[in-house]
PDB file of C-alpha atoms in Angstrom:
ATOM      1  CA  UNK N   1     -12.683 -14.695   5.403  1.00 95.00           C
ATOM      2  CA  UNK N   2     -10.859 -18.053   4.810  1.00 97.00           C
ATOM      3  CA  UNK N   3     -12.966 -21.821   4.110  1.00 97.00           C
ATOM      4  CA  UNK N   4     -10.853 -25.202   4.722  1.00 97.00           C
ATOM      5  CA  UNK N   5     -13.446 -27.503   3.078  1.00 96.00           C
ATOM      6  CA  UNK N   6     -12.228 -31.041   4.651  1.00 96.00           C
ATOM      7  CA  UNK N   7     -13.089 -34.547   5.986  1.00 94.00           C
ATOM      8  CA  UNK N   8     -12.099 -36.387   8.477  1.00 92.00           C
ATOM      9  CA  UNK N   9     -10.784 -39.670   6.760  1.00 95.00           C
ATOM     10  CA  UNK N  10      -8.163 -36.566   4.441  1.00 95.00           C
ATOM     11  CA  UNK N  11      -4.830 -37.266   5.064  1.00 96.00           C
ATOM     12  CA  UNK N  12      -3.416 -34.127   3.655  1.00 97.00           C
ATOM     13  CA  UNK N  13      -6.766 -32.392   5.213  1.00 97.00           C
ATOM     14  CA  UNK N  14      -5.505 -33.674   9.012  1.00 97.00           C
ATOM     15  CA  UNK N  15      -2.040 -32.712   7.908  1.00 97.00           C
ATOM     16  CA  UNK N  16      -3.082 -28.828   6.641  1.00 98.00           C
ATOM     17  CA  UNK N  17      -5.463 -28.294  10.228  1.00 97.00           C
ATOM     18  CA  UNK N  18      -3.156 -27.373  12.611  1.00 98.00           C
ATOM     19  CA  UNK N  19      -0.896 -25.286  10.017  1.00 98.00           C
ATOM     20  CA  UNK N  20      -4.232 -22.952   9.409  1.00 98.00           C
ATOM     21  CA  UNK N  21      -4.845 -22.775  12.903  1.00 97.00           C
ATOM     22  CA  UNK N  22      -1.522 -21.698  13.319  1.00 97.00           C
ATOM     23  CA  UNK N  23      -0.949 -19.249  11.049  1.00 97.00           C
ATOM     24  CA  UNK N  24      -4.816 -17.305  11.218  1.00 97.00           C
ATOM     25  CA  UNK N  25      -4.030 -15.623  14.956  1.00 96.00           C
ATOM     26  CA  UNK N  26      -1.050 -14.335  13.448  1.00 95.00           C
ATOM     27  CA  UNK N  27      -3.689 -12.010  11.674  1.00 94.00           C
ATOM     28  CA  UNK N  28      -5.303 -11.021  14.998  1.00 92.00           C
ATOM     29  CA  UNK N  29      -8.725 -11.145  13.737  1.00 93.00           C
ATOM     30  CA  UNK N  30      -8.336  -9.440  10.183  1.00 94.00           C
ATOM     31  CA  UNK N  31      -8.781 -13.366   8.969  1.00 96.00           C
ATOM     32  CA  UNK N  32     -10.825 -15.604   9.968  1.00 96.00           C
ATOM     33  CA  UNK N  33     -11.015 -19.389   9.314  1.00 97.00           C
ATOM     34  CA  UNK N  34     -14.175 -20.936   8.629  1.00 96.00           C
ATOM     35  CA  UNK N  35     -13.805 -25.308   8.778  1.00 96.00           C
ATOM     36  CA  UNK N  36     -16.423 -27.131   6.252  1.00 94.00           C
ATOM     37  CA  UNK N  37     -16.994 -30.821   6.835  1.00 94.00           C
ATOM     38  CA  UNK N  38     -17.757 -31.878   3.776  1.00 92.00           C
ATOM     39  CA  UNK N  39     -19.392 -34.986   5.337  1.00 87.00           C
ATOM     40  CA  UNK N  40     -21.795 -33.052   7.501  1.00 84.00           C
ATOM     41  CA  UNK N  41     -24.888 -32.338   6.589  1.00 79.00           C
ATOM     42  CA  UNK N  42     -25.056 -30.356   3.080  1.00 86.00           C
ATOM     43  CA  UNK N  43     -22.314 -29.391   3.213  1.00 84.00           C
ATOM     44  CA  UNK N  44     -21.290 -31.396   0.204  1.00 82.00           C
ATOM     45  CA  UNK N  45     -23.508 -30.262  -1.754  1.00 83.00           C
ATOM     46  CA  UNK N  46     -22.222 -26.201  -0.610  1.00 80.00           C
ATOM     47  CA  UNK N  47     -18.535 -27.990  -0.992  1.00 83.00           C
ATOM     48  CA  UNK N  48     -20.149 -28.989  -5.126  1.00 81.00           C
ATOM     49  CA  UNK N  49     -21.276 -25.418  -5.580  1.00 83.00           C
ATOM     50  CA  UNK N  50     -18.177 -23.796  -5.382  1.00 82.00           C
ATOM     51  CA  UNK N  51     -16.476 -26.656  -7.317  1.00 87.00           C
ATOM     52  CA  UNK N  52     -14.378 -27.825  -4.950  1.00 90.00           C
ATOM     53  CA  UNK N  53     -13.236 -31.065  -6.785  1.00 87.00           C
ATOM     54  CA  UNK N  54     -11.052 -32.525  -3.464  1.00 90.00           C
ATOM     55  CA  UNK N  55      -9.609 -32.194  -0.447  1.00 95.00           C
ATOM     56  CA  UNK N  56      -8.653 -30.281   1.442  1.00 97.00           C
ATOM     57  CA  UNK N  57      -9.856 -26.909  -0.824  1.00 96.00           C
ATOM     58  CA  UNK N  58      -9.127 -23.552   0.878  1.00 98.00           C
ATOM     59  CA  UNK N  59     -11.339 -20.709  -0.355  1.00 97.00           C
ATOM     60  CA  UNK N  60     -10.213 -16.897   0.320  1.00 97.00           C
ATOM     61  CA  UNK N  61     -13.415 -15.180   0.546  1.00 97.00           C
ATOM     62  CA  UNK N  62     -13.678 -11.098   0.711  1.00 95.00           C
ATOM     63  CA  UNK N  63     -17.195  -9.365   0.499  1.00 93.00           C
ATOM     64  CA  UNK N  64     -19.208 -12.869  -0.172  1.00 93.00           C
ATOM     65  CA  UNK N  65     -16.691 -13.986  -3.089  1.00 95.00           C
ATOM     66  CA  UNK N  66     -14.231 -15.823  -4.023  1.00 96.00           C
ATOM     67  CA  UNK N  67     -10.735 -14.103  -4.235  1.00 96.00           C
ATOM     68  CA  UNK N  68      -8.221 -17.826  -4.993  1.00 97.00           C
ATOM     69  CA  UNK N  69      -8.036 -20.998  -3.773  1.00 97.00           C
ATOM     70  CA  UNK N  70      -5.536 -23.906  -3.302  1.00 97.00           C
ATOM     71  CA  UNK N  71      -6.060 -27.275  -2.926  1.00 96.00           C
ATOM     72  CA  UNK N  72      -3.369 -29.903  -0.845  1.00 95.00           C
ATOM     73  CA  UNK N  73      -1.435 -29.608   1.593  1.00 96.00           C
ATOM     74  CA  UNK N  74       0.562 -26.391   2.674  1.00 97.00           C
ATOM     75  CA  UNK N  75       3.499 -25.431   5.083  1.00 98.00           C
ATOM     76  CA  UNK N  76       2.869 -22.059   7.500  1.00 97.00           C
ATOM     77  CA  UNK N  77       5.092 -19.985   4.745  1.00 98.00           C
ATOM     78  CA  UNK N  78       2.542 -20.906   2.129  1.00 98.00           C
ATOM     79  CA  UNK N  79      -0.766 -20.170   3.063  1.00 98.00           C
ATOM     80  CA  UNK N  80       0.915 -16.470   4.740  1.00 97.00           C
ATOM     81  CA  UNK N  81       1.636 -15.890   1.373  1.00 97.00           C
ATOM     82  CA  UNK N  82      -1.328 -17.138  -0.153  1.00 97.00           C
ATOM     83  CA  UNK N  83      -3.188 -14.693   2.419  1.00 97.00           C
ATOM     84  CA  UNK N  84      -0.695 -11.928   1.903  1.00 94.00           C
ATOM     85  CA  UNK N  85      -0.719 -12.059  -1.757  1.00 94.00           C
ATOM     86  CA  UNK N  86      -4.332 -12.850  -2.374  1.00 95.00           C
ATOM     87  CA  UNK N  87      -6.092 -10.521  -0.022  1.00 92.00           C
ATOM     88  CA  UNK N  88      -7.333  -6.854  -1.533  1.00 86.00           C
ATOM     89  CA  UNK N  89      -8.934  -6.448   2.067  1.00 83.00           C
ATOM     90  CA  UNK N  90      -6.192  -6.670   4.564  1.00 79.00           C
ATOM     91  CA  UNK N  91      -3.899  -5.227   1.615  1.00 65.00           C
ATOM     92  CA  UNK N  92      -6.039  -1.986   2.550  1.00 58.00           C
ATOM     93  CA  UNK N  93      -5.716  -2.549   6.272  1.00 53.00           C
ATOM     94  CA  UNK N  94      -2.013  -2.789   6.169  1.00 55.00           C
ATOM     95  CA  UNK N  95       0.073  -2.911   2.968  1.00 48.00           C
ATOM     96  CA  UNK N  96       2.982  -3.888   5.674  1.00 50.00           C
ATOM     97  CA  UNK N  97       1.488  -6.912   6.688  1.00 49.00           C
ATOM     98  CA  UNK N  98       3.935  -9.788   7.748  1.00 48.00           C
TER      99      UNK N  98
END
């Protein structure tokens, strides 16, 4: 699961949103995107619990544990490489994923 900690006033968050939404479907359900608006309800506390210091911050979780993270706006090749490089579960499913 890829969790995007974002805020609607954050320019880099707005840039990253369509990038994530374009890349995730390429994984055909093997990677799920969760978007967490830090301005809603208790979400800022959740961001604090995960030591999110800036927005956007994207954290890759596998089996409930943080595997890797990145911050700031990134392009599609970066996001693909981030997932492919850091996902241990994806490597087990298909070691030759694009």
